[in-house]
Tab-separated table of C-alpha atoms in Angstrom:
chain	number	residue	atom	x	y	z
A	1	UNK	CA	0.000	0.000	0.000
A	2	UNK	CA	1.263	3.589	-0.350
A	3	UNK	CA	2.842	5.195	2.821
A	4	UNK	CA	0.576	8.175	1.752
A	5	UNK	CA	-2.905	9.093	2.802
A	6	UNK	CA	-4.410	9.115	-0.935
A	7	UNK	CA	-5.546	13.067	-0.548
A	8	UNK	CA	-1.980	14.442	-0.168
A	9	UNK	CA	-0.314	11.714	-3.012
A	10	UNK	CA	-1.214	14.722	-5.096
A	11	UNK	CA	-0.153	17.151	-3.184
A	12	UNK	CA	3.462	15.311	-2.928
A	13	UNK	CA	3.545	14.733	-6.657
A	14	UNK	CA	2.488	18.587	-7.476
A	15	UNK	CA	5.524	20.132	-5.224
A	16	UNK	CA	8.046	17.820	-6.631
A	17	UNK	CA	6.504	19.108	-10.358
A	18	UNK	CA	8.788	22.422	-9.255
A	19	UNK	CA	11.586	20.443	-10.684
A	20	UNK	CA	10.198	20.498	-14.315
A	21	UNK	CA	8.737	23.810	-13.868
A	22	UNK	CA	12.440	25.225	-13.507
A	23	UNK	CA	14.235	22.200	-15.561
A	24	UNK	CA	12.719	22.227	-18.740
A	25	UNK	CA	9.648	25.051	-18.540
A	26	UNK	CA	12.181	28.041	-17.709
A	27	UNK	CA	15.636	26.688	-18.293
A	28	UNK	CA	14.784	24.683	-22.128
A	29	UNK	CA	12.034	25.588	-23.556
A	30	UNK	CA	11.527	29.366	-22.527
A	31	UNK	CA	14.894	30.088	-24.794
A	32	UNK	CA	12.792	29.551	-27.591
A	33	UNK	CA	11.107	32.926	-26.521
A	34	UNK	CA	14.156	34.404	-26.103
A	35	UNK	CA	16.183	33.166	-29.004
A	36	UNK	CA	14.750	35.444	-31.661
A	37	UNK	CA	15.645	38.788	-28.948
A	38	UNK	CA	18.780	37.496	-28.029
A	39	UNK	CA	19.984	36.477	-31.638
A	40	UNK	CA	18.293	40.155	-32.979
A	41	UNK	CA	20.492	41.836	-29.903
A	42	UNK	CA	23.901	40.123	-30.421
A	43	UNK	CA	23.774	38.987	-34.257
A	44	UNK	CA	23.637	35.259	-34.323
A	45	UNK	CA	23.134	33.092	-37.101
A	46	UNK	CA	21.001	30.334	-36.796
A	47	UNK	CA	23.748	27.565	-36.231
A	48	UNK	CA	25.142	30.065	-32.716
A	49	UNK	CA	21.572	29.968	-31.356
A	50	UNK	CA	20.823	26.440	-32.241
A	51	UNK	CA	24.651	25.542	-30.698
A	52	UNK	CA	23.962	26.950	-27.247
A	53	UNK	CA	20.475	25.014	-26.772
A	54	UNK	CA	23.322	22.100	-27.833
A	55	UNK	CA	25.473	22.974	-24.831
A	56	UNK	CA	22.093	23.068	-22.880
A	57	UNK	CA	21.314	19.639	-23.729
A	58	UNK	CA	25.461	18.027	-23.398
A	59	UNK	CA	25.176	19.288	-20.186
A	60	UNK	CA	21.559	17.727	-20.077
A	61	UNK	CA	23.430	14.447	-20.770
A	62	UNK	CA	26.319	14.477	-18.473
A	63	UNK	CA	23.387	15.276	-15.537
A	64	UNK	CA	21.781	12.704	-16.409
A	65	UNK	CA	24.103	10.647	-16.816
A	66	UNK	CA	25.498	11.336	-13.608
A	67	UNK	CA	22.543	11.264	-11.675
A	68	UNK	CA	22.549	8.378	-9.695
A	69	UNK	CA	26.121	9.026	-8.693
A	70	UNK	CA	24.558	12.529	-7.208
A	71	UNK	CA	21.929	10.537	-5.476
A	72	UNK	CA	24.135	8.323	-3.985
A	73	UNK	CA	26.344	10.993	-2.723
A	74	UNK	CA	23.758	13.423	-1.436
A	75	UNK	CA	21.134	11.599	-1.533
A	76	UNK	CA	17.879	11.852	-3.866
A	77	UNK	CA	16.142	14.510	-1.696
A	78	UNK	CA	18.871	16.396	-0.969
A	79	UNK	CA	20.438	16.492	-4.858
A	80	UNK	CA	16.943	17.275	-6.031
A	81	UNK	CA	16.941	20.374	-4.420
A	82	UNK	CA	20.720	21.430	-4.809
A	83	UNK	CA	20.747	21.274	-7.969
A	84	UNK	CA	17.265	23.041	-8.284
A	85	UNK	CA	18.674	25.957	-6.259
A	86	UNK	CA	21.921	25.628	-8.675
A	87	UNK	CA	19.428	26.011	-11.536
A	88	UNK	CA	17.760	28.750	-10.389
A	89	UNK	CA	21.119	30.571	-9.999
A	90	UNK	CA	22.020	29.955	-13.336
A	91	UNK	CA	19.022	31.624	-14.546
A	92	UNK	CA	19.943	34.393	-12.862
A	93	UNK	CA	23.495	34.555	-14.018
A	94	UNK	CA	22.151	34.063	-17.758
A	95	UNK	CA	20.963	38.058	-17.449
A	96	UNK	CA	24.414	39.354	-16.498
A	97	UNK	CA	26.338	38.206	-19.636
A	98	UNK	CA	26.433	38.651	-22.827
A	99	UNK	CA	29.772	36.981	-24.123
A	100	UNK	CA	28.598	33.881	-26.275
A	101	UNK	CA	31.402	31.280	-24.739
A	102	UNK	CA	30.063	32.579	-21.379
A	103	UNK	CA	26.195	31.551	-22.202
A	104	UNK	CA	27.440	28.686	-23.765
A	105	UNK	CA	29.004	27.670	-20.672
A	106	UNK	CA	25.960	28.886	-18.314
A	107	UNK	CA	23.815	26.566	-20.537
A	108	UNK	CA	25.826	24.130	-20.645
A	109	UNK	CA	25.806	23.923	-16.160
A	110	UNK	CA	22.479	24.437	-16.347
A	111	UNK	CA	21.801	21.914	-18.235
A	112	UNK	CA	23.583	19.638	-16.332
A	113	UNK	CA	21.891	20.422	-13.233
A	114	UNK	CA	18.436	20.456	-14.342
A	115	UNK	CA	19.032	17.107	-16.030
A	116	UNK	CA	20.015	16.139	-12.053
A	117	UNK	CA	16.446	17.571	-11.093
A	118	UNK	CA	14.213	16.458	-13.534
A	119	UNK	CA	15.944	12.417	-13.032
A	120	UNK	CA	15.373	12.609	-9.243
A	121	UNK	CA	12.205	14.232	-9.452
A	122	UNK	CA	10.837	11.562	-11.677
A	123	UNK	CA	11.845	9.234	-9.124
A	124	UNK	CA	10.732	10.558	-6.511
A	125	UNK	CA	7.441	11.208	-8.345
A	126	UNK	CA	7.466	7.384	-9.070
A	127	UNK	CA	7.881	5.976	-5.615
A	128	UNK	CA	5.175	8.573	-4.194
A	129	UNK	CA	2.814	5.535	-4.905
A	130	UNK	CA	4.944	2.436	-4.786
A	131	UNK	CA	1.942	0.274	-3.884
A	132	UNK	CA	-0.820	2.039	-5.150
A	133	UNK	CA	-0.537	0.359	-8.691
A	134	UNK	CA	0.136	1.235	-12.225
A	135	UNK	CA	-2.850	3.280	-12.971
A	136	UNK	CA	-2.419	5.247	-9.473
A	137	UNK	CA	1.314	6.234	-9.997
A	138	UNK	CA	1.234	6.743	-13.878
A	139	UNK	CA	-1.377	9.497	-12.888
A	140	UNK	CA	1.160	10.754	-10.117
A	141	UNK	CA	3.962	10.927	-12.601
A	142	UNK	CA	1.563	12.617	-15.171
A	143	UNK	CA	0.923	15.366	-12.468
A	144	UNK	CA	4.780	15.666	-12.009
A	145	UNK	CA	5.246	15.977	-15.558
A	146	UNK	CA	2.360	18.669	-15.605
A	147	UNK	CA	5.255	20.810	-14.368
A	148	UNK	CA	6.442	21.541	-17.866
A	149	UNK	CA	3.571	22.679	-18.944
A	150	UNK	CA	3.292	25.305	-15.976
A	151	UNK	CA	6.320	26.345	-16.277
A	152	UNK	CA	5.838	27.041	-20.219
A	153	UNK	CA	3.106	28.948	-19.212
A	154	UNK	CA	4.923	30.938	-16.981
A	155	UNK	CA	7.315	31.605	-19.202
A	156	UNK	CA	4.678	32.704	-21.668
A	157	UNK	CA	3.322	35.490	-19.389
A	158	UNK	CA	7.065	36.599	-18.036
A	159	UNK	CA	9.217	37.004	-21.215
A	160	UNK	CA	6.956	38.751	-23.431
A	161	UNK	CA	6.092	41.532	-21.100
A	162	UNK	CA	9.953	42.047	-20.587
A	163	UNK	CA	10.351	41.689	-24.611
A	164	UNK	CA	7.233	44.129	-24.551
A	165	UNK	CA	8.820	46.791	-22.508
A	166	UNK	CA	12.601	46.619	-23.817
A	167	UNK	CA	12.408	45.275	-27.302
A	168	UNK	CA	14.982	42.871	-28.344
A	169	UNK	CA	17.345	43.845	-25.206
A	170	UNK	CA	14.290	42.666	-22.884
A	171	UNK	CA	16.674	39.028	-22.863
A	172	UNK	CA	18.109	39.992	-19.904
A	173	UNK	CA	15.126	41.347	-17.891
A	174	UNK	CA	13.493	38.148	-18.962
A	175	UNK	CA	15.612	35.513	-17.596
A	176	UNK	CA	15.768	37.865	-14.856
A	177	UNK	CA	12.265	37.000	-14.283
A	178	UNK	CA	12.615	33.620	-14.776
A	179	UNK	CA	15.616	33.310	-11.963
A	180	UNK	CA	13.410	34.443	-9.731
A	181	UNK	CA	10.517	32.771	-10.133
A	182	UNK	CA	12.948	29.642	-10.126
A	183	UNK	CA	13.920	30.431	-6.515
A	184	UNK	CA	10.469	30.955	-5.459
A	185	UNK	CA	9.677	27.602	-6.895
A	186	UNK	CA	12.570	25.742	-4.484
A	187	UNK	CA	9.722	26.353	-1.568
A	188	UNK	CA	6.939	24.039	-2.614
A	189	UNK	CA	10.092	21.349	-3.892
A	190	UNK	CA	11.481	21.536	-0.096
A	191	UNK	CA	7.665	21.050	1.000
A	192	UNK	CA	7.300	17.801	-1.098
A	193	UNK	CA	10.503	16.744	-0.328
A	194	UNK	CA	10.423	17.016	2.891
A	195	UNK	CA	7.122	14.730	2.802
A	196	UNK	CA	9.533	11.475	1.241
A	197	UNK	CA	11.476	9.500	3.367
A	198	UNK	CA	14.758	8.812	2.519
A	199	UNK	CA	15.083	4.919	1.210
A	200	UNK	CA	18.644	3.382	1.853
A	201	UNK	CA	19.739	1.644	-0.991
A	202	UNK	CA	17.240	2.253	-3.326
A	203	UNK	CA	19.697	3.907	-5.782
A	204	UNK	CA	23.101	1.485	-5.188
A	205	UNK	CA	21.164	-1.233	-7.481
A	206	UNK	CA	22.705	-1.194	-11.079
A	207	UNK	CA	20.892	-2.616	-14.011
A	208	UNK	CA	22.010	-6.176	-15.615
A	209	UNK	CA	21.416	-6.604	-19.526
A	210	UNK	CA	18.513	-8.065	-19.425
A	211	UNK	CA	16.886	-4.958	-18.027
A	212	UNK	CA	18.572	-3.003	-20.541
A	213	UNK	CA	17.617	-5.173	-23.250
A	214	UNK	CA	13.776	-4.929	-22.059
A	215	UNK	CA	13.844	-1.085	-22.857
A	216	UNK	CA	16.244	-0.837	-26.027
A	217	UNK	CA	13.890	-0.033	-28.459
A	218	UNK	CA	12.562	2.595	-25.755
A	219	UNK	CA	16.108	3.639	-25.569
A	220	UNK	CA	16.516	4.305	-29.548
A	221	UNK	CA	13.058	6.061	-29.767
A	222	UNK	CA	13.998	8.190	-27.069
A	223	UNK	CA	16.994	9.656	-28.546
A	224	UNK	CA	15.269	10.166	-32.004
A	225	UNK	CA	11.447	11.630	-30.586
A	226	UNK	CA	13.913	14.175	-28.140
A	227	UNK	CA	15.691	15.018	-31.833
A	228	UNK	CA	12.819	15.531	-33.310
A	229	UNK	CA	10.371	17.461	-30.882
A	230	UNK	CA	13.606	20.159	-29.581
A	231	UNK	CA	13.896	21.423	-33.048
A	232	UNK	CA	10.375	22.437	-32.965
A	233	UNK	CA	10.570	23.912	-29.963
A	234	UNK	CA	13.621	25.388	-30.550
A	235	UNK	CA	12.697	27.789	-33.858
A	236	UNK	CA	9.093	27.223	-33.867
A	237	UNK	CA	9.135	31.096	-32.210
A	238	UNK	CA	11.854	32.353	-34.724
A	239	UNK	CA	9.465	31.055	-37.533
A	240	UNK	CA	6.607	33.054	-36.263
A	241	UNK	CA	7.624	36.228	-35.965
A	242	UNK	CA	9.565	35.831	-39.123
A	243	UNK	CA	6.310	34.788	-40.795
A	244	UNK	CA	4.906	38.557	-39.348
A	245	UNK	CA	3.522	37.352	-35.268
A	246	UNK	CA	3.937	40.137	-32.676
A	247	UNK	CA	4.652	39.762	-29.128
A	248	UNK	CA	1.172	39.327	-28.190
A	249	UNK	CA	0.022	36.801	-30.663
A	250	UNK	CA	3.995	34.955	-29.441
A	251	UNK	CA	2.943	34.776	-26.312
A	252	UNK	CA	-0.331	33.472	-26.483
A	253	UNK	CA	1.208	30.733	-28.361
A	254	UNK	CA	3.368	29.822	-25.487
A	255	UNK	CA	0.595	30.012	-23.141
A	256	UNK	CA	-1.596	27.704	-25.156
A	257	UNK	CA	1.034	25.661	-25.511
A	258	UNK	CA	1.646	25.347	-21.827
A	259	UNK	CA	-1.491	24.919	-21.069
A	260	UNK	CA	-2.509	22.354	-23.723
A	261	UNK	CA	0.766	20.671	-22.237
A	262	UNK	CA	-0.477	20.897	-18.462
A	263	UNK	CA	-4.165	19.868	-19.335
A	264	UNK	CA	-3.829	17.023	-21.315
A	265	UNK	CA	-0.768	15.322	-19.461
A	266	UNK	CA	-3.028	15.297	-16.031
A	267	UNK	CA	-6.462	14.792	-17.859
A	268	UNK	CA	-5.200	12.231	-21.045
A	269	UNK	CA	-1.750	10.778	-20.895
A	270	UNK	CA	-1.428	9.429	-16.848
A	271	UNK	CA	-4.512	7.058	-17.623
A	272	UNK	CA	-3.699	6.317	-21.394
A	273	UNK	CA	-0.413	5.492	-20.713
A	274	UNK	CA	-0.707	2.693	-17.957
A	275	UNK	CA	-3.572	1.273	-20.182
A	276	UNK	CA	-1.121	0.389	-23.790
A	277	UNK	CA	0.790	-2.279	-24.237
A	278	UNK	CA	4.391	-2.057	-24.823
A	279	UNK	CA	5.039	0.788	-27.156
A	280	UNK	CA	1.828	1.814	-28.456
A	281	UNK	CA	1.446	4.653	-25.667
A	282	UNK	CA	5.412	6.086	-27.197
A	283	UNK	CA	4.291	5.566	-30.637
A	284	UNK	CA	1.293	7.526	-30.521
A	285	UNK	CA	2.662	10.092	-28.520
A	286	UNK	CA	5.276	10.465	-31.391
A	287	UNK	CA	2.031	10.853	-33.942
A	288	UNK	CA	0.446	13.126	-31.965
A	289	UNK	CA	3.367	15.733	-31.681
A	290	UNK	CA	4.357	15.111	-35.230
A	291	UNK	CA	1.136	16.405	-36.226
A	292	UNK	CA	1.573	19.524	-33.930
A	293	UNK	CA	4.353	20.293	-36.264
A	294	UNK	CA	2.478	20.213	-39.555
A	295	UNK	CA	0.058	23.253	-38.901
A	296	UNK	CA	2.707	26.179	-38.978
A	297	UNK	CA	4.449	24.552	-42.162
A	298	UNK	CA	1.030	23.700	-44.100
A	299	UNK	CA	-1.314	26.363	-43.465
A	300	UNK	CA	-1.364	29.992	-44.562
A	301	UNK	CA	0.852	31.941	-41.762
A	302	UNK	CA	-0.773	33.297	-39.064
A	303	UNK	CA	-2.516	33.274	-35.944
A	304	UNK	CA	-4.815	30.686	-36.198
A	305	UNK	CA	-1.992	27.791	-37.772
A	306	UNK	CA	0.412	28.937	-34.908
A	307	UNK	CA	-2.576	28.332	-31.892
A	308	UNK	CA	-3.459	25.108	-33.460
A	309	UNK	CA	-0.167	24.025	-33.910
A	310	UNK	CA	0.175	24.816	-30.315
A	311	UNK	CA	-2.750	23.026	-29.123
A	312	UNK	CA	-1.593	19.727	-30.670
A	313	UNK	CA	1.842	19.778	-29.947
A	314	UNK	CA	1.539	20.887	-26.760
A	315	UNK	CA	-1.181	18.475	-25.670
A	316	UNK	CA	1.392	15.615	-26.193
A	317	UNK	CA	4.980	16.418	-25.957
A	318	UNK	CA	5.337	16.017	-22.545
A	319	UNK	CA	3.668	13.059	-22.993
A	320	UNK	CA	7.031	11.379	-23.667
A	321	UNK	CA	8.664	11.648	-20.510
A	322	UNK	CA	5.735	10.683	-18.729
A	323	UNK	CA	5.735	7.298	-20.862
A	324	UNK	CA	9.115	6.632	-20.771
A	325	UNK	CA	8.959	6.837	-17.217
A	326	UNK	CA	6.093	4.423	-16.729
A	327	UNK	CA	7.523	2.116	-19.054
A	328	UNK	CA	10.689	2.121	-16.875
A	329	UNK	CA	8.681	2.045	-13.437
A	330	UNK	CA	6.976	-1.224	-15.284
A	331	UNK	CA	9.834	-2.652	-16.625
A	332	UNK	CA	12.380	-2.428	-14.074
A	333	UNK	CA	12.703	-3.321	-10.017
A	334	UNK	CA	12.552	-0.513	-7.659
A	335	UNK	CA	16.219	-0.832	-7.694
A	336	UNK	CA	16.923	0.126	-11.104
A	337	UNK	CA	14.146	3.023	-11.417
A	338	UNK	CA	16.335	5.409	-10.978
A	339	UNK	CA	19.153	4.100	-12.843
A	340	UNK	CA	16.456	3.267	-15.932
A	341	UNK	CA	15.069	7.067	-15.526
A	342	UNK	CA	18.759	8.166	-15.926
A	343	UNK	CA	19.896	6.114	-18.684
A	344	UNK	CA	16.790	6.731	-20.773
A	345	UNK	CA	17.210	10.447	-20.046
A	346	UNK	CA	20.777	10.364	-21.053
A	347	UNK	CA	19.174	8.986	-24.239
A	348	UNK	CA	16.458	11.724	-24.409
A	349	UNK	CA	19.422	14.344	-23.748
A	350	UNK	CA	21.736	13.296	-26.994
A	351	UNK	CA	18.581	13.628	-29.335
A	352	UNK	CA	17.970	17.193	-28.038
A	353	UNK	CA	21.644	17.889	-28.119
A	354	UNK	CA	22.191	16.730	-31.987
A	355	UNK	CA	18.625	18.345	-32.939
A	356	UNK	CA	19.093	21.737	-32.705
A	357	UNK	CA	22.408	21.557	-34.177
A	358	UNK	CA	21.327	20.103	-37.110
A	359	UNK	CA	18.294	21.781	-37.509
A	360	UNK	CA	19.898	25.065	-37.172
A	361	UNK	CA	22.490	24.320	-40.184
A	362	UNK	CA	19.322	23.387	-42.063
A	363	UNK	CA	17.822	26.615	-41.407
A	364	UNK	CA	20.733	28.664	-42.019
A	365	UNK	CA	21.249	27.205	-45.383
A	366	UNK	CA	17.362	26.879	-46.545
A	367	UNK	CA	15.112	28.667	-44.138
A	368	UNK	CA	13.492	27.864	-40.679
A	369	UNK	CA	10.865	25.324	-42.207
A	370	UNK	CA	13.644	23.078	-43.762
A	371	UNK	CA	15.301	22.716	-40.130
A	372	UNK	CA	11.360	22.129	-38.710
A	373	UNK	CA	10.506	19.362	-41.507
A	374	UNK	CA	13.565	17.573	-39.581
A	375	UNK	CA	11.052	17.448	-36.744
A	376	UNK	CA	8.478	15.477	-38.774
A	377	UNK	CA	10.929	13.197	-40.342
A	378	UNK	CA	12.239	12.215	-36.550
A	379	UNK	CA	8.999	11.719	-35.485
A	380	UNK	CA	7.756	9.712	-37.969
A	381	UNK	CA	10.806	7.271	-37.408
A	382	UNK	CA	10.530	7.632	-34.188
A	383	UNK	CA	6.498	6.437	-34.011
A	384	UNK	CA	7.833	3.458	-35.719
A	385	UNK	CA	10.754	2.431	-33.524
A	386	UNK	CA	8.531	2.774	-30.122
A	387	UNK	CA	6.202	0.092	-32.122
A	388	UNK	CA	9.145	-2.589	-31.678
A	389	UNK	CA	9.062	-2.532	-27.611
A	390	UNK	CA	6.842	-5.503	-26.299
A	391	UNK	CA	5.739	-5.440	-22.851
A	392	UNK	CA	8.070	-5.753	-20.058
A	393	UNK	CA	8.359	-9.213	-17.182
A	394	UNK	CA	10.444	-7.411	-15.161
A	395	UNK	CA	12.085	-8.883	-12.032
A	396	UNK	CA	9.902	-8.170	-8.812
A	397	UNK	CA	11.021	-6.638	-5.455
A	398	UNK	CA	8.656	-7.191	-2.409
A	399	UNK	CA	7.209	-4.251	-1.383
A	400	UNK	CA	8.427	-4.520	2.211
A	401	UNK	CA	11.703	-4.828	1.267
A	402	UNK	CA	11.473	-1.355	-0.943
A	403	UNK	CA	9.558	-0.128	2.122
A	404	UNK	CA	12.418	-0.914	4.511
A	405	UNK	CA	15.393	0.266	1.908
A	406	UNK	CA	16.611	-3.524	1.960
């Protein structure tokens, strides 16, 4: 049974949800907002803006990569909210600078320590319902991953009124805005956390080749739907104010977006998720977003193809995480969920590190919507790959030994 009275499970699982409000709402995606001021302001070409959401996402890979070492360390609770604190500082930091090596290196620690987050998060998020079964804790991780989507919102409201007030050289007051609404957000994370107990051992259990080989094809679609959905996100903004969209109609993008995100992750994806087999819930997930894409590059510029867009985009990226996670909560012993959350993130990370690189070449040589048909072509593949993961028998660990940290 869960060591949580079923009222506050929520409650737990909305705190921790900080983490992705900082990790990916503020630190990854709101640079889409600012890319188009910050590359106006200091003359980039497409490749420079595209190459420091790269460094982003390298560090994204070494966190998560090193995750488990952090949590072993420190750990879980108290890595999950160093690092968020460390996150929120970078933020900060971002607004004093604006030497490109500099940001590149700021982007690149801050994505390293929001990769940190955002693993530990997800398993704390996970264990919040260890015994409350598959449907109960994919809904729990849904509402953790509902964090995004807040957080994009946020970012939708904050940037454009400091784009709104300065022009292009707004950049700075906006990630000023976003630091500090990234410390504020460290107070509901310490509330959550603070509701956990620490588990001894939980995160010393490595993961043999057979669990590995349960997940590969999760593995490979992870790396290509993370490819595919960053270089959307990445230039999608760039596209529409090239294509004539003012800061108003921008930001209501975002906040649709965010809230499409937030909506349908709590509402759709918790309960779909635990109900597919294998990889249909990855696979569709990958449709979904795909077809997000296809409004701003089919239909006549405007408005009403960029809210659309956002609507079905947003409904379902965030979706990903959310599956990979259950899939790896199904898949693997309590042992190895944090381990599994890790090393698919690590996988997640090198598709969003290698997507905006190569999307931004694309652009520079042909235009924005050559780099943002990448995004359809990776998602296609990607719908196809997540088809090739059957269901999981993963190897069982009694609850009361989880309970006990044995």
């Amino acid at each position: 049974m869960s060591r949580f009275p079923s009222w506050r499970e929520p409650l737990i699982a909305l705190g921790l949800a900080a983490g992705p409000v900082v990790a990916l709402g503020f630190t990854r995606f709101a640079y889409a907002l600012l890319l188009p001021a910050m590359r106006g302001d200091l003359h980039w070409t497409y490749a420079q803006a595209g190459g420091l959401n790269t460094a982003n996402a390298a560090g994204y890979v070494l966190g998560a990569g090193t995750a488990v070492f952090w949590a072993r360390r420190l750990g879980e609770r108290a890595a999950f909210l160093g690092t968020l604190a460390v996150s929120a500082l970078i933020l900060l930091l971002t607004a004093a600078t604006a030497d490109y090596p500099v940001l590149g290196l700021l982007r690149f620690v801050g994505g390293v320590t929001t990769a940190v987050t955002f693993v530990l998060g997800s398993a704390l998020a996970a264990r919040v319902s260890a015994g409350g079964g598959q449907r109960r804790a994919a809904t729990l991780v849904a509402l953790y991953m509902a964090g995004v989507g807040i957080g994009v919102v946020l970012s939708g409201l904050l940037v454009p009124a400091a784009l709104a007030v300065a022009g292009d050289a707004g950049w700075r007051a906006g990630w000023l805005l976003l630091g500090g609404a990234a410390v504020l957000a460290v107070v509901p994370a310490l509330l959550a956390v603070r509701r956990i107990a620490p588990v001894t051992g939980v995160t010393r259990a490595g993961l043999s080749r057979a669990d590995l080989a349960r997940l590969a094809p999760t593995f490979v679609w992870y790396v290509i739907f993370g490819a595919g959905y960053v270089s959307y996100l990445t230039f999608v903004i760039a596209l529409l104010r090239d294509e004539g969209l003012r800061t108003p109609g921008v930001a209501a993008f975002f906040v649709i977006l965010g809230l499409a995100s937030a909506l349908a992750t709590l509402t759709v994806w918790g309960r779909l998720v635990s109900r597919l087999p294998g990889g249909r819930a990855p696979a569709l997930v990958s449709l979904v977003v795909l077809l997000g894409v296809l409004p701003v590059l089919l239909l006549p510029a405007g408005l009403p193809a960029a809210l659309l867009s956002a609507v079905v985009f947003g409904s379902a990226f965030m979706a990903g995480p959310t599956a990979a996670t259950v899939l790896a909560r199904r898949a693997l012993p309590v042992g190895g969920w944090t381990a599994g959350i890790a090393l698919l993130t690590v996988a997640f990370s090198l598709g969003q590190a290698v997507g905006p690189l190569v999307s931004g070449v694309l652009s520079d040589s042909g235009g924005i919507a050559v780099g943002l048909w990448l995004s359809v072509a990776l998602l296609a593949v990607a719908a196809l790959v997540a088809l090739r993961q059957s269901d999981p028998a993963p190897a069982v660990v009694p609850e009361r030994e989880f309970a006990s940290g044995r």
